[in-house]
CSV table of C-alpha atoms in Angstrom, one decimal:
chain,number,residue,atom,x,y,z
A,1,MET,CA,17.5,74.9,-18.0
A,2,PRO,CA,15.3,71.8,-17.4
A,3,PRO,CA,12.5,72.7,-19.9
A,4,ASN,CA,9.5,72.9,-17.3
A,5,ALA,CA,11.7,75.0,-14.4
A,6,LEU,CA,9.5,77.2,-11.7
A,7,TRP,CA,11.3,79.1,-9.4
A,8,ILE,CA,9.1,81.4,-6.9
A,9,ALA,CA,10.2,84.4,-4.7
A,10,CYS,CA,8.6,86.0,-2.0
A,11,LEU,CA,9.1,89.6,-0.9
A,12,PRO,CA,7.5,91.4,2.0
A,13,ALA,CA,4.8,94.1,1.4
A,14,TYR,CA,6.2,97.7,2.3
A,15,GLY,CA,3.3,98.7,5.1
A,16,SER,CA,2.5,95.6,6.7
A,17,SER,CA,3.5,94.0,10.1
A,18,THR,CA,6.9,91.9,10.1
A,19,PRO,CA,6.0,89.0,8.1
A,20,GLU,CA,6.5,85.3,9.7
A,21,PRO,CA,9.8,83.7,8.7
A,22,ALA,CA,9.2,82.3,5.1
A,23,GLY,CA,12.0,79.2,5.5
A,24,PRO,CA,9.4,76.9,7.3
A,25,TRP,CA,6.3,78.3,5.3
A,26,LEU,CA,7.9,77.3,2.3
A,27,ALA,CA,9.6,74.1,3.2
A,28,ARG,CA,6.3,73.0,2.8
A,29,TYR,CA,5.9,72.8,-1.2
A,30,GLY,CA,9.8,72.4,-1.7
A,31,PRO,CA,13.3,70.8,-0.3
A,32,GLN,CA,15.2,73.7,-0.1
A,33,PRO,CA,14.1,77.3,0.4
A,34,VAL,CA,16.9,79.8,-0.1
A,35,LEU,CA,17.0,83.1,1.3
A,36,HIS,CA,18.5,85.3,-1.3
A,37,GLU,CA,19.7,89.4,-0.9
A,38,ASP,CA,15.6,90.5,0.6
A,39,GLY,CA,14.3,87.2,-1.0
A,40,TRP,CA,13.3,84.3,-0.2
A,41,LEU,CA,13.3,81.7,-3.2
A,42,LEU,CA,12.1,78.4,-4.0
A,43,GLU,CA,12.1,75.5,-7.1
A,44,LEU,CA,8.6,73.6,-7.6
A,45,SER,CA,9.6,72.1,-10.8
A,46,ALA,CA,9.0,68.3,-8.9
A,47,SER,CA,6.4,69.9,-6.6
A,48,GLN,CA,3.8,71.2,-8.2
A,49,ARG,CA,2.4,68.5,-9.5
A,50,LEU,CA,2.2,67.3,-6.1
A,51,PHE,CA,-0.2,70.1,-5.9
A,52,GLY,CA,-3.1,70.4,-8.4
A,53,GLY,CA,-0.8,71.6,-11.0
A,54,ARG,CA,1.4,75.0,-11.6
A,55,ALA,CA,-1.6,77.4,-11.6
A,56,ALA,CA,-2.9,76.0,-8.5
A,57,LEU,CA,0.4,75.8,-6.6
A,58,LEU,CA,1.1,79.6,-7.4
A,59,ARG,CA,-2.8,80.5,-6.5
A,60,ARG,CA,-2.0,78.8,-2.8
A,61,LEU,CA,0.7,80.3,-2.6
A,62,ARG,CA,-0.4,83.6,-3.2
A,63,HIS,CA,-3.0,83.6,-0.8
A,64,GLU,CA,-0.5,81.6,2.0
A,65,GLY,CA,1.8,84.2,1.6
A,66,ALA,CA,0.1,87.6,1.8
A,67,ALA,CA,-1.7,85.7,5.0
A,68,LEU,CA,2.3,85.7,6.6
A,69,GLY,CA,3.5,88.9,5.1
A,70,TRP,CA,4.7,88.1,1.6
A,71,GLY,CA,2.7,89.4,-0.2
A,72,ARG,CA,5.2,90.3,-3.2
A,73,LEU,CA,5.8,86.9,-5.0
A,74,GLY,CA,6.9,86.6,-9.0
A,75,ALA,CA,7.0,83.2,-10.5
A,76,ALA,CA,9.7,82.3,-13.4
A,77,PRO,CA,12.3,79.8,-14.5
A,78,THR,CA,15.3,80.9,-13.0
A,79,ALA,CA,16.1,82.6,-9.6
A,80,LEU,CA,17.4,85.3,-10.0
A,81,ALA,CA,13.9,86.0,-12.9
A,82,ALA,CA,11.8,85.5,-10.2
A,83,LEU,CA,13.7,88.0,-8.0
A,84,ALA,CA,13.8,90.4,-10.2
A,85,VAL,CA,9.9,90.0,-11.8
A,86,ALA,CA,8.9,89.8,-8.1
A,87,ARG,CA,10.4,93.9,-7.1
A,88,ALA,CA,8.2,94.8,-9.9
A,89,THR,CA,5.1,93.8,-8.3
A,90,PRO,CA,3.5,96.9,-6.6
A,91,ALA,CA,5.1,97.6,-3.1
A,92,ALA,CA,1.7,97.4,-1.3
A,93,GLY,CA,1.4,93.5,-2.7
A,94,GLY,CA,0.7,91.6,-5.7
A,95,PHE,CA,2.0,88.7,-7.9
A,96,GLY,CA,3.4,88.3,-11.1
A,97,HIS,CA,5.3,85.8,-13.5
A,98,ALA,CA,7.5,85.5,-16.3
A,99,LEU,CA,6.9,82.3,-17.9
A,100,GLY,CA,5.8,80.6,-21.1
A,101,PRO,CA,8.3,80.9,-24.4
A,102,ASP,CA,8.4,84.6,-24.1
A,103,TRP,CA,9.5,84.3,-20.7
A,104,SER,CA,13.1,86.2,-21.7
A,105,ALA,CA,11.5,89.0,-23.6
A,106,ARG,CA,9.2,89.9,-20.5
A,107,LEU,CA,12.5,90.2,-18.7
A,108,ASP,CA,13.9,92.9,-21.3
A,109,ALA,CA,11.4,95.0,-20.0
A,110,LEU,CA,12.3,95.1,-16.4
A,111,PRO,CA,14.7,97.8,-15.0
A,112,ALA,CA,18.3,97.0,-14.4
A,113,SER,CA,18.1,97.5,-10.8
A,114,HIS,CA,16.3,94.6,-10.0
A,115,LEU,CA,19.2,92.6,-10.7
A,116,GLY,CA,20.8,92.9,-7.3
A,117,PRO,CA,24.4,92.7,-8.6
A,118,ALA,CA,23.5,95.4,-11.0
A,119,ARG,CA,22.2,98.0,-7.9
A,120,PRO,CA,25.8,99.1,-6.8
A,121,HIS,CA,26.8,100.1,-10.9
A,122,ARG,CA,23.1,102.6,-11.2
A,123,PRO,CA,25.1,105.3,-12.0
A,124,VAL,CA,27.9,103.9,-14.4
A,125,LEU,CA,25.0,102.2,-16.1
A,126,ASP,CA,22.7,105.2,-16.4
A,127,ALA,CA,25.1,107.2,-18.1
A,128,LEU,CA,25.5,104.3,-20.2
A,129,GLY,CA,22.0,104.2,-21.2
A,130,LEU,CA,21.8,101.1,-19.8
A,131,ARG,CA,18.1,101.1,-18.0
A,132,THR,CA,16.1,97.8,-18.4
A,133,LEU,CA,17.8,94.4,-18.0
A,134,GLY,CA,17.6,93.7,-22.0
A,135,ASP,CA,20.0,96.6,-22.3
A,136,LEU,CA,22.3,94.7,-19.6
A,137,ARG,CA,21.9,91.6,-21.9
A,138,ARG,CA,22.8,93.2,-25.6
A,139,CYS,CA,25.5,95.0,-24.4
A,140,PRO,CA,29.2,94.3,-25.3
A,141,ARG,CA,30.4,91.6,-22.5
A,142,ALA,CA,34.3,93.2,-22.4
A,143,GLY,CA,33.1,96.9,-22.2
A,144,LEU,CA,30.5,96.2,-19.6
A,145,ALA,CA,33.1,93.8,-17.6
A,146,ARG,CA,35.8,96.7,-17.6
A,147,ARG,CA,33.4,99.1,-16.2
A,148,THR,CA,31.4,97.0,-13.7
A,149,ALA,CA,32.7,93.9,-11.3
A,150,PRO,CA,32.6,90.6,-12.7
A,151,GLY,CA,29.5,89.4,-10.6
A,152,LEU,CA,26.9,91.4,-12.8
A,153,LEU,CA,27.6,88.7,-15.4
A,154,GLN,CA,27.8,86.1,-14.0
A,155,ALA,CA,24.4,87.1,-12.7
A,156,LEU,CA,23.4,88.9,-15.8
A,157,ASP,CA,23.5,84.8,-17.3
A,158,ALA,CA,22.2,83.2,-14.4
A,159,LEU,CA,19.6,85.4,-15.0
A,160,TYR,CA,18.5,83.9,-18.2
A,161,GLY,CA,19.3,80.5,-17.6
A,162,GLN,CA,22.6,80.2,-19.4
A,163,ALA,CA,24.7,79.4,-16.3
A,164,PRO,CA,23.8,77.6,-12.9
A,165,LEU,CA,23.6,79.7,-10.0
A,166,ALA,CA,25.1,78.4,-6.3
A,167,LEU,CA,22.8,79.1,-3.8
A,168,PRO,CA,23.0,77.4,0.0
A,169,GLY,CA,20.0,76.0,0.9
A,170,TRP,CA,18.0,77.3,4.6
A,171,GLN,CA,18.3,74.1,6.9
A,172,ALA,CA,15.8,73.7,10.1
A,173,PRO,CA,17.4,74.3,13.2
A,174,GLU,CA,17.5,71.3,15.3
A,175,ARG,CA,15.5,72.4,18.2
A,176,PHE,CA,12.3,74.2,17.3
A,177,HIS,CA,11.6,77.0,19.5
A,178,GLN,CA,9.1,79.8,18.2
A,179,THR,CA,7.7,82.9,19.8
A,180,LEU,CA,4.8,85.0,18.4
A,181,ALA,CA,3.7,88.1,20.0
A,182,LEU,CA,0.3,88.8,20.5
A,183,PRO,CA,-1.7,91.9,19.2
A,184,ALA,CA,-3.0,92.9,22.8
A,185,PRO,CA,-2.9,91.1,26.0
A,186,SER,CA,-5.6,88.3,26.4
A,187,ALA,CA,-6.7,85.4,28.4
A,188,GLU,CA,-8.9,84.5,26.0
A,189,THR,CA,-9.0,81.3,24.5
A,190,ALA,CA,-10.3,81.8,21.5
A,191,ALA,CA,-7.6,84.4,20.4
A,192,LEU,CA,-4.7,82.0,22.0
A,193,ALA,CA,-6.1,78.9,19.7
A,194,PHE,CA,-5.4,81.2,16.7
A,195,ALA,CA,-2.1,83.0,18.1
A,196,GLY,CA,-1.1,79.0,19.0
A,197,GLN,CA,-2.1,77.7,15.6
A,198,ARG,CA,-0.1,79.8,13.5
A,199,LEU,CA,2.8,78.5,15.7
A,200,LEU,CA,1.7,75.1,15.0
A,201,GLY,CA,2.2,75.6,11.5
A,202,GLN,CA,5.7,76.3,11.8
A,203,LEU,CA,5.7,73.8,14.4
A,204,THR,CA,4.1,71.3,11.0
A,205,ALA,CA,6.5,72.6,8.2
A,206,TRP,CA,9.4,72.4,10.5
A,207,LEU,CA,8.9,68.4,11.2
A,208,GLN,CA,8.5,68.1,7.3
A,209,GLN,CA,11.7,69.7,6.3
A,210,ARG,CA,13.7,67.5,9.6
A,211,GLN,CA,11.3,64.7,7.9
A,212,ALA,CA,10.4,64.3,11.9
A,213,GLY,CA,7.7,63.5,14.1
A,214,VAL,CA,6.7,64.9,17.3
A,215,LEU,CA,6.6,62.9,20.8
A,216,HIS,CA,6.1,65.8,23.6
A,217,TRP,CA,6.0,70.0,22.9
A,218,ARG,CA,4.9,72.2,24.9
A,219,LEU,CA,3.2,75.7,24.6
A,220,GLY,CA,3.9,78.2,27.4
A,221,TRP,CA,2.9,81.5,27.9
A,222,GLN,CA,5.7,84.9,27.6
A,223,GLY,CA,6.5,86.2,31.1
A,224,ARG,CA,5.1,83.6,32.8
A,225,PRO,CA,7.5,80.9,34.8
A,226,ALA,CA,8.2,77.7,32.5
A,227,ALA,CA,6.1,75.2,34.9
A,228,THR,CA,3.1,77.3,34.1
A,229,ALA,CA,3.0,75.7,30.1
A,230,LEU,CA,0.4,72.9,28.9
A,231,ASP,CA,3.0,69.4,28.1
A,232,PHE,CA,1.2,67.8,24.9
A,233,ARG,CA,1.8,63.6,24.2
A,234,HIS,CA,1.9,61.6,21.7
A,235,ARG,CA,2.1,58.2,21.8
A,236,ARG,CA,3.8,57.9,18.4
A,237,PRO,CA,5.4,60.6,16.2
A,238,THR,CA,3.4,63.0,14.8
A,239,ARG,CA,2.8,65.7,12.1
A,240,ASP,CA,-0.8,65.9,11.7
A,241,THR,CA,-1.8,69.4,11.6
A,242,ARG,CA,-5.2,69.0,12.2
A,243,LEU,CA,-4.5,66.1,15.3
A,244,LEU,CA,-2.1,68.7,16.8
A,245,ARG,CA,-4.5,71.4,16.5
A,246,SER,CA,-8.0,69.4,17.8
A,247,GLN,CA,-5.4,68.7,21.1
A,248,LEU,CA,-4.3,72.6,21.3
A,249,HIS,CA,-8.4,73.8,21.7
A,250,ASP,CA,-9.0,70.6,24.2
A,251,ALA,CA,-6.3,71.6,26.5
A,252,LEU,CA,-7.3,75.6,25.9
A,253,ALA,CA,-10.6,75.1,26.7
A,254,ARG,CA,-10.0,73.3,30.3
A,255,THR,CA,-6.7,76.2,31.1
A,256,ARG,CA,-7.7,79.6,32.8
A,257,LEU,CA,-5.4,82.0,32.9
A,258,ASP,CA,-5.3,84.4,36.2
A,259,ALA,CA,-4.2,87.7,34.0
A,260,ALA,CA,-3.7,88.4,30.4
A,261,VAL,CA,-0.6,87.0,28.7
A,262,ASP,CA,1.1,88.9,26.2
A,263,GLY,CA,2.4,86.3,24.2
A,264,LEU,CA,3.3,82.0,23.8
A,265,TRP,CA,6.2,80.1,23.2
A,266,LEU,CA,6.0,77.1,21.8
A,267,GLU,CA,8.9,74.4,21.7
A,268,THR,CA,9.4,70.9,20.9
A,269,VAL,CA,10.0,68.7,24.3
A,270,HIS,CA,11.0,65.1,21.8
A,271,VAL,CA,11.4,64.6,18.6
A,272,VAL,CA,12.1,61.4,16.0
A,273,PRO,CA,12.7,60.5,12.9
A,274,TRP,CA,9.5,59.9,11.0
A,275,SER,CA,8.4,58.0,8.1
A,276,PRO,CA,4.5,58.0,6.8
A,277,ALA,CA,2.1,55.1,7.2
A,278,SER,CA,2.3,52.2,4.6
A,279,ALA,CA,-0.7,53.4,1.1
A,280,THR,CA,-3.2,50.1,1.2
A,281,LEU,CA,-2.9,48.0,-1.9
A,282,LEU,CA,-6.3,47.5,-2.0
A,283,PRO,CA,-7.4,49.6,-4.7
A,284,ASP,CA,-11.1,49.7,-4.2
A,285,ARG,CA,-10.4,49.7,-0.6
A,286,PRO,CA,-12.3,54.2,0.5
A,287,ALA,CA,-10.6,56.2,2.5
A,288,ASP,CA,-10.4,56.3,6.2
A,289,ASP,CA,-11.4,59.5,7.6
A,290,ALA,CA,-11.7,57.6,11.6
A,291,LEU,CA,-9.4,58.6,14.0
A,292,SER,CA,-6.7,56.3,15.1
A,293,TRP,CA,-6.4,54.4,18.6
A,294,GLU,CA,-3.1,56.8,19.0
A,295,ALA,CA,-5.3,60.1,18.0
A,296,LEU,CA,-8.4,58.6,20.3
A,297,LEU,CA,-5.9,58.5,23.1
A,298,GLU,CA,-4.6,61.6,23.1
A,299,ARG,CA,-7.8,64.1,22.2
A,300,LEU,CA,-9.4,62.2,25.4
A,301,SER,CA,-6.2,63.3,27.3
A,302,ALA,CA,-6.2,66.7,26.0
A,303,ARG,CA,-9.9,67.4,26.7
A,304,LEU,CA,-10.2,65.0,29.9
A,305,GLY,CA,-7.0,65.7,31.4
A,306,PRO,CA,-3.6,63.2,30.7
A,307,ALA,CA,-4.7,61.9,34.6
A,308,ARG,CA,-8.4,60.8,33.8
A,309,VAL,CA,-7.7,58.2,30.9
A,310,GLN,CA,-5.4,55.7,31.5
A,311,THR,CA,-4.7,52.2,30.4
A,312,VAL,CA,-3.4,48.8,32.1
A,313,GLN,CA,-0.1,47.3,31.9
A,314,ARG,CA,0.6,43.9,32.6
A,315,ALA,CA,3.2,43.5,35.5
A,316,ALA,CA,4.7,39.6,36.9
A,317,HIS,CA,2.8,38.4,39.8
A,318,TRP,CA,1.5,35.6,42.4
A,319,ASP,CA,-1.5,37.9,42.9
A,320,PRO,CA,-4.1,37.6,39.7
A,321,ALA,CA,-5.5,40.9,41.5
A,322,ARG,CA,-2.7,42.7,41.4
A,323,ARG,CA,-1.1,41.8,37.3
A,324,GLN,CA,-2.7,44.6,36.2
A,325,ARG,CA,-1.2,48.1,36.6
A,326,TRP,CA,-3.2,51.3,35.3
A,327,ARG,CA,-1.1,54.6,34.2
A,328,ALA,CA,-2.0,57.7,32.3
A,329,ALA,CA,-2.3,56.5,28.4
A,330,LEU,CA,0.6,58.9,27.3
A,331,GLN,CA,2.8,58.5,30.7
A,332,ALA,CA,6.0,56.8,29.2
A,333,PRO,CA,6.6,52.9,29.7
A,334,LEU,CA,8.1,52.5,32.9
A,335,GLU,CA,11.2,50.1,32.6
A,336,THR,CA,11.1,48.5,35.6
A,337,GLU,CA,7.3,48.2,36.2
A,338,GLY,CA,5.9,45.6,38.7
A,339,ARG,CA,9.6,46.2,40.9
A,340,ARG,CA,8.5,48.3,44.0
A,341,GLY,CA,9.7,47.3,47.8
A,342,SER,CA,7.1,44.9,49.4
A,343,ASP,CA,4.6,44.2,45.6
A,344,HIS,CA,7.6,41.5,45.5
A,345,ALA,CA,6.8,41.3,41.4
A,346,ALA,CA,10.1,40.3,40.3
A,347,ALA,CA,10.0,37.5,42.8
A,348,ALA,CA,7.6,35.7,41.8
A,349,PRO,CA,7.7,32.4,40.9
A,350,ALA,CA,7.7,31.3,37.1
A,351,LEU,CA,6.1,28.3,38.7
A,352,ALA,CA,2.6,30.4,40.3
A,353,LEU,CA,2.4,32.2,36.5
A,354,ALA,CA,2.3,29.4,34.3
A,355,ALA,CA,-0.3,27.4,36.9
A,356,MET,CA,-2.5,30.8,36.6
A,357,ALA,CA,-1.7,31.6,33.1
A,358,THR,CA,-5.2,28.4,32.4
A,359,LEU,CA,-7.3,30.9,35.2
A,360,TRP,CA,-9.7,32.7,32.9
A,361,GLU,CA,-8.6,36.3,34.7
A,362,PRO,CA,-11.0,39.2,34.8
A,363,PRO,CA,-10.4,42.5,32.7
A,364,TRP,CA,-12.1,44.9,35.4
A,365,TRP,CA,-11.4,44.3,39.3
A,366,LEU,CA,-13.3,46.2,41.9
A,367,PRO,CA,-11.7,48.7,44.2
A,368,GLN,CA,-12.8,46.9,46.8
A,369,PRO,CA,-14.2,42.8,47.2
A,370,ARG,CA,-17.5,42.6,47.9
A,371,ARG,CA,-18.9,39.9,50.5
A,372,LEU,CA,-21.2,36.8,49.3
A,373,ASP,CA,-24.0,35.7,51.2
A,374,THR,CA,-24.0,32.0,51.4
A,375,GLY,CA,-26.9,29.9,51.5
A,376,PRO,CA,-27.3,26.8,53.6
A,377,ASP,CA,-25.6,24.6,50.8
A,378,GLY,CA,-22.5,26.5,51.4
A,379,HIS,CA,-22.4,28.0,47.8
A,380,PRO,CA,-22.6,32.0,46.8
A,381,ARG,CA,-25.4,34.1,46.5
A,382,LEU,CA,-25.5,37.5,44.6
A,383,LYS,CA,-28.8,39.1,45.2
A,384,GLY,CA,-30.0,36.4,46.4
A,385,GLN,CA,-29.4,34.0,44.0
A,386,ARG,CA,-27.1,30.7,42.8
A,387,LEU,CA,-23.9,31.8,41.3
A,388,ARG,CA,-23.0,28.7,39.2
A,389,ARG,CA,-19.2,27.9,39.2
A,390,VAL,CA,-17.9,27.6,35.5
A,391,LEU,CA,-14.0,27.7,36.1
A,392,GLY,CA,-11.8,26.5,39.3
A,393,PRO,CA,-11.6,26.3,42.3
A,394,GLN,CA,-7.5,26.9,42.1
A,395,ARG,CA,-5.4,26.9,44.9
A,396,ILE,CA,-2.8,29.7,45.2
A,397,ALA,CA,-0.2,29.4,47.8
A,398,THR,CA,2.1,32.2,48.1
A,399,GLY,CA,4.9,30.2,49.8
A,400,TRP,CA,7.9,31.6,51.8
A,401,TRP,CA,8.4,34.9,49.4
A,402,ASP,CA,5.6,36.9,51.5
A,403,THR,CA,3.4,35.9,54.3
A,404,PRO,CA,1.8,32.5,53.8
A,405,VAL,CA,-1.9,32.8,52.6
A,406,ALA,CA,-3.7,30.1,50.7
A,407,TRP,CA,-6.3,31.2,48.4
A,408,GLU,CA,-8.8,29.9,45.8
A,409,MET,CA,-10.1,31.4,43.0
A,410,GLY,CA,-12.5,30.8,40.8
A,411,VAL,CA,-15.3,31.5,37.9
A,412,ALA,CA,-18.6,32.0,38.5
A,413,THR,CA,-21.9,32.8,36.4
A,414,SER,CA,-25.4,34.3,37.6
A,415,ALA,CA,-28.8,33.9,36.1
A,416,ASP,CA,-28.4,36.5,33.3
A,417,GLY,CA,-25.6,34.5,31.9
A,418,ARG,CA,-23.0,37.5,33.8
A,419,CYS,CA,-19.9,35.9,34.8
A,420,TRP,CA,-18.2,37.5,38.3
A,421,TRP,CA,-14.5,36.2,39.6
A,422,LEU,CA,-14.7,34.8,43.7
A,423,HIS,CA,-11.8,34.1,45.7
A,424,ARG,CA,-12.0,33.5,49.7
A,425,HIS,CA,-8.9,32.9,51.8
A,426,ALA,CA,-8.2,29.1,52.1
A,427,GLN,CA,-7.5,28.7,55.3
A,428,PRO,CA,-8.5,31.3,57.9
A,429,GLY,CA,-9.3,29.4,60.8
A,430,PRO,CA,-8.7,26.2,62.1
A,431,THR,CA,-11.6,24.2,60.7
A,432,SER,CA,-13.2,26.3,57.9
A,433,PRO,CA,-11.8,28.3,55.1
A,434,GLY,CA,-13.3,32.0,54.6
A,435,GLU,CA,-16.2,33.5,53.3
A,436,TRP,CA,-16.4,33.8,49.1
A,437,ARG,CA,-16.1,37.7,47.9
A,438,LEU,CA,-16.4,39.3,44.7
A,439,ALA,CA,-13.5,40.3,43.0
A,440,GLY,CA,-13.8,40.6,39.4
A,441,VAL,CA,-16.4,41.2,36.7
A,442,TYR,CA,-16.5,40.2,32.8
A,443,ALA,CA,-18.0,43.4,30.8
């Protein structure tokens, strides 16, 4: 047994509601929670330093356990000892421990029935006067073995750390799907958000145990069609509780239910392996609490709606105005963006794209080009002011792959220093080119 061994055992408090599964909760603090007999066990020797030390970790587990329905906790250097100490706590809830140099002496004073394999032999042990764990340890082993099962001696040795104990670890399911019944039917956002936070806590614990991050998850209502569920998407795998919680609150704030619901369910749709971000190598760099670009897009999409937060994607096309494709920021990228019927994007000649690569294309295009007036000199004017050409015009001809059209395009600047993208038909009529139109804006 390691000198700093620490096991925690959790039992439900009597008289409380059915507790939540302890496996996902305990998986936040150690890699292998164990369901053994009537309680959950977890070895904390390696992880206690990560949570501020032994005392701070035990206080945290006691507080969280009481909130989740696991109000009886015990701590000891071995798994069975922690379980025996937890069984000695008050039925309504409490915390006990057998730690320190005299931990075995504290264990000796506990009733023998607190050792699971001793319970079936309680009448025999009472008749022999063996009422405490210390009595069992001091009893001759040969006589005890003849009157009980061999498993009792093996459990007794494991109880005091004199023999190993094989415990199968808890494994998170391949797919997360949990339901939560509400205390009363409700359509209030606050009640649904509180219940959803409990499901998110289970989700993040499941993700940590699986070493995974979620890209797509859903929150729905019990008794309602799955089509009414809320969908949440992320650009990168995440298991950040704060981010998930903020998205949930923003989405519920925009949701209006036509009737009260009895409960919620939460499930994962797309989960991938997750690895933490690399820490900075600069020791003097302060912690940065600002949202990342992906987190900002996700929060805005949850608050405003996915259709109102869009991002641009480049597409191959001879026409510069059609090289931008806008889509929802959280939408999965299209595999063949731009290959749609008459667009002929895939057929755009490489020479045309290479010729336009040197032209300064605008980041923002107007929904409809705006016609510009021209003065006596034929130069385009904006609000009566002459625009000064700074680049172009460059001639683009569609050639054989589309209706034969020739365009002249260029960049001009106004008196206030703003830049504009102009274009016109190079040959709209038999003698003169077409009128200039304002098509793009430079922010």
